[in-house]
CSV table of C-alpha atoms in Angstrom, one decimal:
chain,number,residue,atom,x,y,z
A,184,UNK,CA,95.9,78.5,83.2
A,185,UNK,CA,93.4,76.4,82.1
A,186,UNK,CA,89.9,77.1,82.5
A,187,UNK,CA,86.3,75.1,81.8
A,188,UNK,CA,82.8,75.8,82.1
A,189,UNK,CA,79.9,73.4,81.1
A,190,UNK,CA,76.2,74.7,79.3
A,191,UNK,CA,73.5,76.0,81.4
A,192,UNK,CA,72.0,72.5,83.0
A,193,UNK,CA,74.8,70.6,82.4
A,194,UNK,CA,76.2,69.3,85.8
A,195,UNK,CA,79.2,67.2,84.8
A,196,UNK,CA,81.7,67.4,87.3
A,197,UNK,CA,85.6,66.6,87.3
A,198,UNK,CA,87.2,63.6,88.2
A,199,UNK,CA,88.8,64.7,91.5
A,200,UNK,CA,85.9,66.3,93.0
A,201,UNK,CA,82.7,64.8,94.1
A,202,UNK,CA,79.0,66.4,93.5
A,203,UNK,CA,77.6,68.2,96.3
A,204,UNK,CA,74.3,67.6,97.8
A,205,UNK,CA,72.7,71.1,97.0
A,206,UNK,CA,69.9,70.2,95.5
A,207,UNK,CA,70.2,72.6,93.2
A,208,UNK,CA,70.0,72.9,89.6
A,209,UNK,CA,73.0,74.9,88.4
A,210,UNK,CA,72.8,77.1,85.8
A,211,UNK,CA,76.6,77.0,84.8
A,212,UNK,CA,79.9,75.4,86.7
A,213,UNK,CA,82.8,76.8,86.8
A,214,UNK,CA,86.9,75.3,87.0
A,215,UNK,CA,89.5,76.9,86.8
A,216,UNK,CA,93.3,75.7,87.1
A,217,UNK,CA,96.7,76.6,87.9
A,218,UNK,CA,100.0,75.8,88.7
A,219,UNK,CA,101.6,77.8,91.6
A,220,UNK,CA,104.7,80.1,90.9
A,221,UNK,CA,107.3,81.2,93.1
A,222,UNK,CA,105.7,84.8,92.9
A,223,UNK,CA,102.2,83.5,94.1
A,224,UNK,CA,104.6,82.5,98.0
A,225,UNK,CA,105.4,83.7,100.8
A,226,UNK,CA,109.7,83.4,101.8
A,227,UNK,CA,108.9,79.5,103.3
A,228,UNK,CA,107.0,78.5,100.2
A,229,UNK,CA,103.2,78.8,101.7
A,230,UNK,CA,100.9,80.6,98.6
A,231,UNK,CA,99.4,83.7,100.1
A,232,UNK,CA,95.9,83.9,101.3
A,233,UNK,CA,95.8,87.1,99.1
A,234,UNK,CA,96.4,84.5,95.9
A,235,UNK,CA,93.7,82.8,96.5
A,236,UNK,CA,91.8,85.0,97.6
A,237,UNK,CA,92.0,86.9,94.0
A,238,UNK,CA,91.6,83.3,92.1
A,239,UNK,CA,88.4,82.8,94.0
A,240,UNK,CA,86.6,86.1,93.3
A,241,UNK,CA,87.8,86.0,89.4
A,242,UNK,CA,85.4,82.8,89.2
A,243,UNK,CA,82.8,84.3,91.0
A,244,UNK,CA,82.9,87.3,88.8
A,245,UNK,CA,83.2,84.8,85.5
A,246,UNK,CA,80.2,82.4,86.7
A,247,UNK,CA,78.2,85.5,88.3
A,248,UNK,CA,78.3,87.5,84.9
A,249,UNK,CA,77.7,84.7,82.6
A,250,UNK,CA,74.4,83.8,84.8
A,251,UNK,CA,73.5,87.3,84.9
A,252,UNK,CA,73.9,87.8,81.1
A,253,UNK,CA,71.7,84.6,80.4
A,254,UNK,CA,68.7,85.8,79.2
A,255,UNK,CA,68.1,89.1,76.7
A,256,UNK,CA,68.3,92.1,78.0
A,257,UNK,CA,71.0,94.6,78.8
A,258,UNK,CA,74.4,93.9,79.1
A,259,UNK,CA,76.3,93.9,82.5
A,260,UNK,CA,79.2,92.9,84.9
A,261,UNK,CA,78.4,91.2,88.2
A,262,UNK,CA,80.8,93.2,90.8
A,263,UNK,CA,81.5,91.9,94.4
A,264,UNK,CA,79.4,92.9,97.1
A,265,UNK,CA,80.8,90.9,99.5
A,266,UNK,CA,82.6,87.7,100.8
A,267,UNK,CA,81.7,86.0,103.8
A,268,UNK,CA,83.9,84.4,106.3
A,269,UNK,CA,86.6,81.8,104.3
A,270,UNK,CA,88.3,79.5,106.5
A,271,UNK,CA,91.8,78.5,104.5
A,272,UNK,CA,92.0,74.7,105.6
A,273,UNK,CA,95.1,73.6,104.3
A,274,UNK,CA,98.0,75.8,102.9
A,275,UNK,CA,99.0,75.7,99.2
A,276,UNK,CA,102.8,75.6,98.1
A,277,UNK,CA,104.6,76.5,95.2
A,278,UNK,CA,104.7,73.4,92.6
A,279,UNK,CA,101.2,72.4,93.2
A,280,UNK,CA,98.1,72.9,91.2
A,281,UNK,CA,94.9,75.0,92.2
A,282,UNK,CA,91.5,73.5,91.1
A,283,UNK,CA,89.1,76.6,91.9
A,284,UNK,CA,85.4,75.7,91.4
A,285,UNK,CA,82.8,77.8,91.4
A,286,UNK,CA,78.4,77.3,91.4
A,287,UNK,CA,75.4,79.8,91.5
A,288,UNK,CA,73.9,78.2,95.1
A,289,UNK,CA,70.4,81.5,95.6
A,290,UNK,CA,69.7,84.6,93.4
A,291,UNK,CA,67.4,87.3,94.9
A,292,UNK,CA,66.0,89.9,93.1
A,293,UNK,CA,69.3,92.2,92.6
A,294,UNK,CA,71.9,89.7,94.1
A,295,UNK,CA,73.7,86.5,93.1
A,296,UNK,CA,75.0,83.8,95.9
A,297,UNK,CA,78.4,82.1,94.3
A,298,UNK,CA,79.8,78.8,96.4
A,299,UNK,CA,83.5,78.2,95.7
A,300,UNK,CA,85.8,75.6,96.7
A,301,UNK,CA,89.8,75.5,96.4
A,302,UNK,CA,91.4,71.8,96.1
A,303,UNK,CA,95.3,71.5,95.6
A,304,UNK,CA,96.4,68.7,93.5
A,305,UNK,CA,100.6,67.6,94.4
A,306,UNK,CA,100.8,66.8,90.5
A,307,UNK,CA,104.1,64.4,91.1
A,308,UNK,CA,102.3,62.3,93.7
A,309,UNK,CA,98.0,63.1,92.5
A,310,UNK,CA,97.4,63.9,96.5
A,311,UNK,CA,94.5,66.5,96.4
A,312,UNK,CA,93.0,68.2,99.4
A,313,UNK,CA,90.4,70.7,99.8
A,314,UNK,CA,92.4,73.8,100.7
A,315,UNK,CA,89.4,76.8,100.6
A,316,UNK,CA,85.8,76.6,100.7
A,317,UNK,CA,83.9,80.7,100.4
A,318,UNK,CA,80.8,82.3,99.9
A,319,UNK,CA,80.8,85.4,97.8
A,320,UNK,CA,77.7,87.8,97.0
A,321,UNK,CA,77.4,90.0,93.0
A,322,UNK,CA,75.4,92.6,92.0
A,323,UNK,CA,75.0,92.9,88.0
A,324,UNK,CA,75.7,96.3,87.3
A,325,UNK,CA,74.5,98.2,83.8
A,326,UNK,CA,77.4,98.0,80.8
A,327,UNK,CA,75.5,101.5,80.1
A,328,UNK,CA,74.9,103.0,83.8
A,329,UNK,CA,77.4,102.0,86.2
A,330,UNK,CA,74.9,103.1,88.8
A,331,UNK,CA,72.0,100.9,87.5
A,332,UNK,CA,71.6,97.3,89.2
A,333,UNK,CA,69.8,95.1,87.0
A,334,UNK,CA,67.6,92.1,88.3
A,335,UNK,CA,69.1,88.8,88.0
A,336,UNK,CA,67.3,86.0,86.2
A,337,UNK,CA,66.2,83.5,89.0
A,338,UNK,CA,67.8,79.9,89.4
A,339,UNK,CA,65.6,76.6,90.0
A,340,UNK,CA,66.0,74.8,93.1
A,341,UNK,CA,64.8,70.6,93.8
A,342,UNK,CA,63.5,71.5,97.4
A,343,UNK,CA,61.7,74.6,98.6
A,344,UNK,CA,63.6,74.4,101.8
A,345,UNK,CA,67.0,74.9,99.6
A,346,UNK,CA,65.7,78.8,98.0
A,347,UNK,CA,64.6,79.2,101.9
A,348,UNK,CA,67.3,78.5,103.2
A,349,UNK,CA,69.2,80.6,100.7
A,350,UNK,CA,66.8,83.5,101.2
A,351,UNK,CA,67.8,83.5,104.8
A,352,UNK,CA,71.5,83.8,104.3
A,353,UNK,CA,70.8,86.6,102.0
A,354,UNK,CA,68.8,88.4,104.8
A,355,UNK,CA,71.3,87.3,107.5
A,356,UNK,CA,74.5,88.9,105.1
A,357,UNK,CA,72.4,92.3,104.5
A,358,UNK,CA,71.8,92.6,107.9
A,359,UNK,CA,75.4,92.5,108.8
A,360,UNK,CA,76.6,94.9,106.2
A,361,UNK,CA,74.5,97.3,107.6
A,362,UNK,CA,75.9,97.3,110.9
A,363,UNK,CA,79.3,97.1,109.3
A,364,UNK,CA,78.9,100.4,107.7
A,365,UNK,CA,77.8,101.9,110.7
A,366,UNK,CA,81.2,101.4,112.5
A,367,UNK,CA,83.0,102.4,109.6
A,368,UNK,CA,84.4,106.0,111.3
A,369,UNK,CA,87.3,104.6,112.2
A,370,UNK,CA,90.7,105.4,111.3
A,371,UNK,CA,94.1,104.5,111.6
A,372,UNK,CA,96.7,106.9,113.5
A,373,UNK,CA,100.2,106.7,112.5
A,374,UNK,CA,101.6,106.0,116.6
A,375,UNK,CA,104.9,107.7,117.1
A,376,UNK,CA,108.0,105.1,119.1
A,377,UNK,CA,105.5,102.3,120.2
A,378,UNK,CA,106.2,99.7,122.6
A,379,UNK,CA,106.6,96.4,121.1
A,380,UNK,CA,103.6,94.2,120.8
A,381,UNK,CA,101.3,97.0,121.2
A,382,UNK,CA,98.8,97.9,117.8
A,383,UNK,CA,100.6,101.0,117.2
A,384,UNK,CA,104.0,98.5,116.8
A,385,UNK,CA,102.4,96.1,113.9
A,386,UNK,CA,99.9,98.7,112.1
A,387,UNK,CA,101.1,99.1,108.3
A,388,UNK,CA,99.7,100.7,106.0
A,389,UNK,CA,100.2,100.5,101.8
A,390,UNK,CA,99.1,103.4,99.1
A,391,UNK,CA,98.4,101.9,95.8
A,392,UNK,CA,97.5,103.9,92.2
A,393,UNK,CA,94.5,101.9,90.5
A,394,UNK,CA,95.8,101.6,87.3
A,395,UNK,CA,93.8,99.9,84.0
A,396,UNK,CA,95.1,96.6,85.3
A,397,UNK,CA,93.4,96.6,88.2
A,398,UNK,CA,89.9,97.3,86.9
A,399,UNK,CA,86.7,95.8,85.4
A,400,UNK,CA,85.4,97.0,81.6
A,401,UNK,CA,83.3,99.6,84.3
A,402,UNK,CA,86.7,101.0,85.1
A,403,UNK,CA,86.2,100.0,89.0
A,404,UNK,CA,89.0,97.9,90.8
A,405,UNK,CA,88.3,93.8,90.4
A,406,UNK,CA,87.3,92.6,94.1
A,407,UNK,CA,90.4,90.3,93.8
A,408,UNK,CA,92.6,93.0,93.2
A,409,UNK,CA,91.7,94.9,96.4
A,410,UNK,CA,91.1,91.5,99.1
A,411,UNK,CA,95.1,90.6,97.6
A,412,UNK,CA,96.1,93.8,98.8
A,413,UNK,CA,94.6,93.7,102.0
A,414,UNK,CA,95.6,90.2,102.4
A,415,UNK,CA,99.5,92.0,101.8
A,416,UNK,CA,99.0,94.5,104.7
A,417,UNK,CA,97.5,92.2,107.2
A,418,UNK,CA,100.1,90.1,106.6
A,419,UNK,CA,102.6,92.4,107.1
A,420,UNK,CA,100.8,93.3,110.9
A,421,UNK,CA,100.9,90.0,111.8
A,422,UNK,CA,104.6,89.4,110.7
A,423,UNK,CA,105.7,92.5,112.4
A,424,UNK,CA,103.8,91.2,116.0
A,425,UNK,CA,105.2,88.0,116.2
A,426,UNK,CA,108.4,88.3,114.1
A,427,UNK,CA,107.5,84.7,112.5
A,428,UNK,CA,106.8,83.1,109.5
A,429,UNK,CA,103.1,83.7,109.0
A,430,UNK,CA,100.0,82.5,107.2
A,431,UNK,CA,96.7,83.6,106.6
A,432,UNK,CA,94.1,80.9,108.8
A,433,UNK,CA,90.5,82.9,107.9
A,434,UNK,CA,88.9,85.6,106.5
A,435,UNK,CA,86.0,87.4,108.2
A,436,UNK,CA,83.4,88.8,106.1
A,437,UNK,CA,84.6,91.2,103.9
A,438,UNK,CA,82.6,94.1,102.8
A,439,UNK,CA,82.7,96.5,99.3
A,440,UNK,CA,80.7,99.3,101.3
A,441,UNK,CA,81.8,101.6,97.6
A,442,UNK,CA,83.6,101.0,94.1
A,443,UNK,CA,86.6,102.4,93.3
A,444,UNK,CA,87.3,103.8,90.5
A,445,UNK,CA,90.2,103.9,87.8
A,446,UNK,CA,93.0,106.9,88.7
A,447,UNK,CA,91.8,106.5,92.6
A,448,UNK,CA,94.7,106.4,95.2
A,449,UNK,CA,93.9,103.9,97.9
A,450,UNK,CA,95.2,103.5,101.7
A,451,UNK,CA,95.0,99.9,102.8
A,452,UNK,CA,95.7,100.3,106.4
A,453,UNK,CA,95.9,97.3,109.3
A,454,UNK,CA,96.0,97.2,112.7
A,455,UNK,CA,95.6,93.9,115.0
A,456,UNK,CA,92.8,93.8,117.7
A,457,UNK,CA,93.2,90.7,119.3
A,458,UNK,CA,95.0,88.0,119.8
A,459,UNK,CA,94.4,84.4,121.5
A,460,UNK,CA,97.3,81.6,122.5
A,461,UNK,CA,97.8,80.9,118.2
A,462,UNK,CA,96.3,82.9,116.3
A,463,UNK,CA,96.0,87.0,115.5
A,464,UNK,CA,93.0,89.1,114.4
A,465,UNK,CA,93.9,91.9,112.1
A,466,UNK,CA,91.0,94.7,111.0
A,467,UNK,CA,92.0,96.2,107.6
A,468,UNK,CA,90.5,99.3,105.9
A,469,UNK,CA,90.4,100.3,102.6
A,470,UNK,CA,90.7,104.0,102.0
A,471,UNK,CA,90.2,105.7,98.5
A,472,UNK,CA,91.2,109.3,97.3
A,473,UNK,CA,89.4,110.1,93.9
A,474,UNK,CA,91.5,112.4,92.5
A,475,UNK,CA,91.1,111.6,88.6
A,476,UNK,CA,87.6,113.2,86.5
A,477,UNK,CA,85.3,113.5,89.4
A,478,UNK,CA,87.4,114.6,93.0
A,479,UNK,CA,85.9,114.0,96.5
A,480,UNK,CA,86.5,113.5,99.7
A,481,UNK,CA,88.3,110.1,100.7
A,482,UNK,CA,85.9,107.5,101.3
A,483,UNK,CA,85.9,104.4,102.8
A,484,UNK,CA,85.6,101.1,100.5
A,485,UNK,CA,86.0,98.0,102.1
A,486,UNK,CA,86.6,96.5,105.3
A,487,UNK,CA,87.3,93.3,106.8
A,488,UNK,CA,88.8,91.0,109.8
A,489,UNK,CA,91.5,88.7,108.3
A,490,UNK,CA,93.1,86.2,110.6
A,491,UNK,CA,96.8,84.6,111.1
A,492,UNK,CA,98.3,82.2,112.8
A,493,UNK,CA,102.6,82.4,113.4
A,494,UNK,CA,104.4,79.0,112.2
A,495,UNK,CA,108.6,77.9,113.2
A,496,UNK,CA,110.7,77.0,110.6
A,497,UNK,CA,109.6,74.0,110.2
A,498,UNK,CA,106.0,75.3,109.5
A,499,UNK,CA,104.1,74.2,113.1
A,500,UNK,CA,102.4,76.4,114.9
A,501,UNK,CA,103.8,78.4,117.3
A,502,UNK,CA,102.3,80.2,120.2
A,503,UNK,CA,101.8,84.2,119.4
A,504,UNK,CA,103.0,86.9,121.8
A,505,UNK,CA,100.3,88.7,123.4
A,506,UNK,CA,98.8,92.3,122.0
A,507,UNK,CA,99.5,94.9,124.9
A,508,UNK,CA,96.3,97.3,124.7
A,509,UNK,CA,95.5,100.9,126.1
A,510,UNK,CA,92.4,101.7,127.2
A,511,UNK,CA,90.8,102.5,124.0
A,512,UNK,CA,92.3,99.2,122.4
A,513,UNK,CA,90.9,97.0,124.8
A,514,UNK,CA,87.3,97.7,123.0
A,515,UNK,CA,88.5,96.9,120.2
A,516,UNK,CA,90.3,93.6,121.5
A,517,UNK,CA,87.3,92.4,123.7
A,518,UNK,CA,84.8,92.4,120.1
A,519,UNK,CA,87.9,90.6,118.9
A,520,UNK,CA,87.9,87.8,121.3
A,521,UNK,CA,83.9,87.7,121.0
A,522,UNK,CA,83.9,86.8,117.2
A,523,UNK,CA,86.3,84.7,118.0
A,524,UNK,CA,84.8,82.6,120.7
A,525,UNK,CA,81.7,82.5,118.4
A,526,UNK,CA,83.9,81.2,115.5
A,527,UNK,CA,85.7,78.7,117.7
A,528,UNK,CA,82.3,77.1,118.6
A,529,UNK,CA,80.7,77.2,115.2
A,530,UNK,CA,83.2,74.9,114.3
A,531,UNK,CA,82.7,73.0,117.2
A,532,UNK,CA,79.1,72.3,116.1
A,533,UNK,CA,80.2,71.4,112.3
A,534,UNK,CA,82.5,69.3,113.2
A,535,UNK,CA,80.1,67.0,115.7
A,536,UNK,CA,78.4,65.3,113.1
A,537,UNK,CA,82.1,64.0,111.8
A,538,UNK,CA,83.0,62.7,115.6
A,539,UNK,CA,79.4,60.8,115.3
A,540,UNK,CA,80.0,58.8,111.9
């Protein structure tokens, strides 16, 4: 792996991507590289969405601690708050090389934004595409006091319009992780000889030990570690619905409602919840059992919406059988097919300017 930051001010940027027009002066960039390994792929060759999803948050946490560690003062570790939706654009496959860049775009009082884009490089022909672009939100948390959220040195911006903008995303994410937590009662029934295609057929779930590994110099699981797992079990839901080849197309917002904490035992359980002509919805949980220095009652995590889309052999997509609800499903399906229309036409909307050049 190779990995390169630049000083505080310096913007120099590499040679296969262009600068983009924040505005903003940057307090550090961020690249890191790396060739893809047979053990980052699915069976047909496509890197999982869990991969990348674990390369993106390490340069968040890398850039996000640096920034917050900038100025005198106490030592700490930014830790993932949250990720917001992350469309993957193109897939990645084994051979070719992952160029993950990362900027500080807003910083409130207790919170730092991170921008990251993912661009695969085909090093025996130097095509490069854009592959991932995600938001992801840190909170620098006390070396000393685990508890203790620091403040976070502000960044400059050129235009005033820039921090407000920035300043409402950060309003418009808090907002939305509050109603998250609110609907965060549910759980996942094991369903005893379900019908096919119905969400008791597909749910999976997967118990993991949070070893040292897995953790942060707090002790608490790395964000990356948990959104690769819940990448693994959504994956799984989608695979066992449509009996396909399978890859991951987005990632709703996900949320770390709690840490987790070395010697925990967490449930990462899926289920789907909705599904249109080509793609699948799948709501994860993550579930954690403290059992090691402090026990207490199992808590819930982290949650998110991941979705899938079900490819032939030949890697085209393929249309996806349709989810056969119960009554109490079809909730469940019908706020499925509503962030889905509302996805569907925010793209709509970014991609009119393109049409019009």
């Amino acid at each position: 792996a190779l990995l390169t930051t630049f000083s505080p001010g310096h913007r120099a940027l590499p040679p296969f991507e262009s600068p983009p027009a924040t505005g903003i002066y940057i307090t550090s960039f961020l690249i890191h590289c790396r060739i893809m390994r047979p053990d980052d792929a699915n069976i047909a060759g496509n890197v999982h969405g869990g991969t990348i999803l674990k390369m993106i948050e390490e340069a968040g946490a890398i850039i996000s601690t640096r920034h917050c560690n900038s100025q005198s003062g106490e030592h700490c570790v930014a830790a993932l708050a949250r990720v917001e939706r992350t469309d993957f654009l193109s897939p990645m496959c084994i051979g070719e090389v992952a160029h993950v860049s990362a900027e500080i775009t807003y910083t409130s009082k207790h919170s730092v934004e991170v921008q990251v884009n993912v661009l695969s490089e085909n090093i025996l022909t130097g095509a490069k595409r854009v592959t991932n672009r995600a938001t992801l939100w840190y909170v620098p948390l006390s070396l000393k006091n685990v508890d203790k959220v620091l403040e976070v040195p502000p960044i400059q911006y050129a235009w005033k319009e820039l921090e407000e903008d920035g300043k409402k995303r950060y309003e418009e994410q808090k907002l939305e992780r509050l109603v998250t937590k609110q609907r965060n009662g549910d759980i996942i029934f094991p369903v005893f000889n379900p019908e096919p295609y119905t969400v008791g057929y597909s749910q999976s779930s997967l118990i993991h030990l949070v070893g040292p590994s897995d953790c942060t110099l707090h002790g608490f699981v790395h964000g990356g570690v948990t959104m690769k797992l819940m990448d693994e079990v959504a994956g799984i839901v989608a695979a066992r619905h449509c009996k396909t080849n399978i890859v991951t197309a987005s990632v709703d917002a996900i949320n770390f409602h709690e840490k987790i904490k070395k010697g925990c035992v967490i449930t990462i359980s899926g289920r789907m919840t909705f599904t249109s002509n080509k793609s699948m919805e799948i709501e994860v949980f993550v579930d954690a059992d403290p059992f090691v220095d402090e026990p207490k009652e199992r808590y819930r995590a982290v949650s998110a919406f991941f979705t899938y889309v079900s490819l032939s052999k030949e890697g085209k997509p393929v249309p996806v059988p349709q989810l056969v609800e119960t009554e109490d499903e079809k909730r469940r399906f019908e706020d499925g097919k509503g962030r889905y229309l509302q996805t569907k036409a925010k793209r709509q909307v970014q991609m009119q300017p393109l049409t019009q050049q």
